[in-house]
Amino acid sequence: MGTNEVIQKLQQFVIEHGLPKTDMALFGIRCPYCGKSDRIRELEEPDELQEGMGPEDIREYAELWMNLTQSAGSLGVCKFCNNPLNLFLEEGKAEGLYG
């Protein structure tokens, strides 16, 4: 499966499962796609998602997560444009996953 396919699957998974479960905006981090700086949310790591998800869903999310977090950083999503992002919290920036 190509990188863009993995990104699309993650995007669909996030929408279908209402992720992230914790709704806390990361103010000041700008979405590289739409430019919003008040709608970025950090996605939970797979081991943090036990409630409300079956083992199959968690396994699928873990696979997607591991395929996309090979570099330093974590994953997030812009809740305005629904695009998944690579987050670099220490630097206070987000990068698009689509290359």
C-alpha positions as semicolon CSV with decimal commas, in nm:
position;residue;x (nm);y (nm);z (nm)
1;M;0,000;0,000;0,000
2;G;0,142;0,340;-0,100
3;T;0,187;0,630;0,140
4;N;-0,104;0,829;-0,002
5;E;-0,332;0,527;0,041
6;V;-0,225;0,493;0,405
7;I;-0,291;0,864;0,460
8;Q;-0,636;0,837;0,301
9;K;-0,719;0,534;0,515
10;L;-0,610;0,722;0,829
11;Q;-0,817;1,024;0,727
12;Q;-1,125;0,805;0,677
13;F;-1,061;0,617;1,002
14;V;-1,034;0,945;1,196
15;I;-1,363;1,071;1,051
16;E;-1,551;0,742;1,103
17;H;-1,435;0,699;1,463
18;G;-1,455;1,063;1,572
19;L;-1,088;1,093;1,656
20;P;-0,926;1,241;1,846
21;K;-1,134;1,153;2,151
22;T;-0,967;1,435;2,347
23;D;-1,084;1,763;2,198
24;M;-0,801;1,998;2,289
25;A;-0,681;2,247;2,028
26;L;-0,310;2,311;1,984
27;F;-0,325;2,689;1,941
28;G;-0,052;2,851;1,736
29;I;0,018;2,548;1,519
30;R;-0,096;2,632;1,166
31;C;-0,245;2,378;0,927
32;P;-0,030;2,366;0,612
33;Y;-0,340;2,288;0,403
34;C;-0,604;2,542;0,511
35;G;-0,405;2,787;0,726
36;K;-0,622;2,756;1,038
37;S;-0,430;2,781;1,365
38;D;-0,706;2,701;1,614
39;R;-0,833;2,367;1,482
40;I;-0,529;2,137;1,516
41;R;-0,577;1,835;1,743
42;E;-0,323;1,570;1,839
43;L;-0,431;1,213;1,764
44;E;-0,407;0,961;2,044
45;E;-0,150;0,687;2,023
46;P;-0,305;0,344;1,955
47;D;-0,250;0,216;2,310
48;E;-0,451;0,513;2,445
49;L;-0,766;0,407;2,255
50;Q;-0,922;0,123;2,447
51;E;-1,273;0,252;2,518
52;G;-1,537;0,234;2,249
53;M;-1,323;0,056;1,990
54;G;-1,299;-0,309;1,907
55;P;-0,967;-0,492;1,885
56;E;-0,985;-0,501;1,503
57;D;-1,021;-0,122;1,487
58;I;-0,735;-0,067;1,730
59;R;-0,516;-0,304;1,529
60;E;-0,597;-0,119;1,205
61;Y;-0,528;0,219;1,369
62;A;-0,198;0,090;1,512
63;E;-0,086;-0,025;1,165
64;L;-0,174;0,310;1,008
65;W;-0,004;0,494;1,297
66;M;0,319;0,294;1,266
67;N;0,331;0,341;0,888
68;L;0,308;0,719;0,924
69;T;0,513;0,798;1,236
70;Q;0,850;0,672;1,118
71;S;1,000;1,020;1,161
72;A;1,011;1,207;1,490
73;G;0,688;1,371;1,590
74;S;0,331;1,262;1,635
75;L;0,014;1,259;1,430
76;G;-0,260;1,514;1,438
77;V;-0,557;1,630;1,237
78;C;-0,699;1,965;1,135
79;K;-1,064;1,954;1,240
80;F;-1,147;2,223;0,982
81;C;-1,022;2,051;0,664
82;N;-0,989;1,697;0,815
83;N;-0,637;1,648;0,679
84;P;-0,400;1,435;0,887
85;L;-0,077;1,605;0,989
86;N;0,267;1,528;1,119
87;L;0,305;1,731;1,440
88;F;0,629;1,860;1,583
89;L;0,513;1,994;1,919
90;E;0,851;2,114;2,046
91;E;0,896;2,325;1,732
92;G;0,529;2,428;1,734
93;K;0,464;2,327;1,376
94;A;0,267;2,087;1,160
95;E;0,360;1,938;0,825
96;G;0,129;1,782;0,571
97;L;0,153;1,408;0,526
98;Y;0,070;1,422;0,156
99;G;0,395;1,456;-0,037
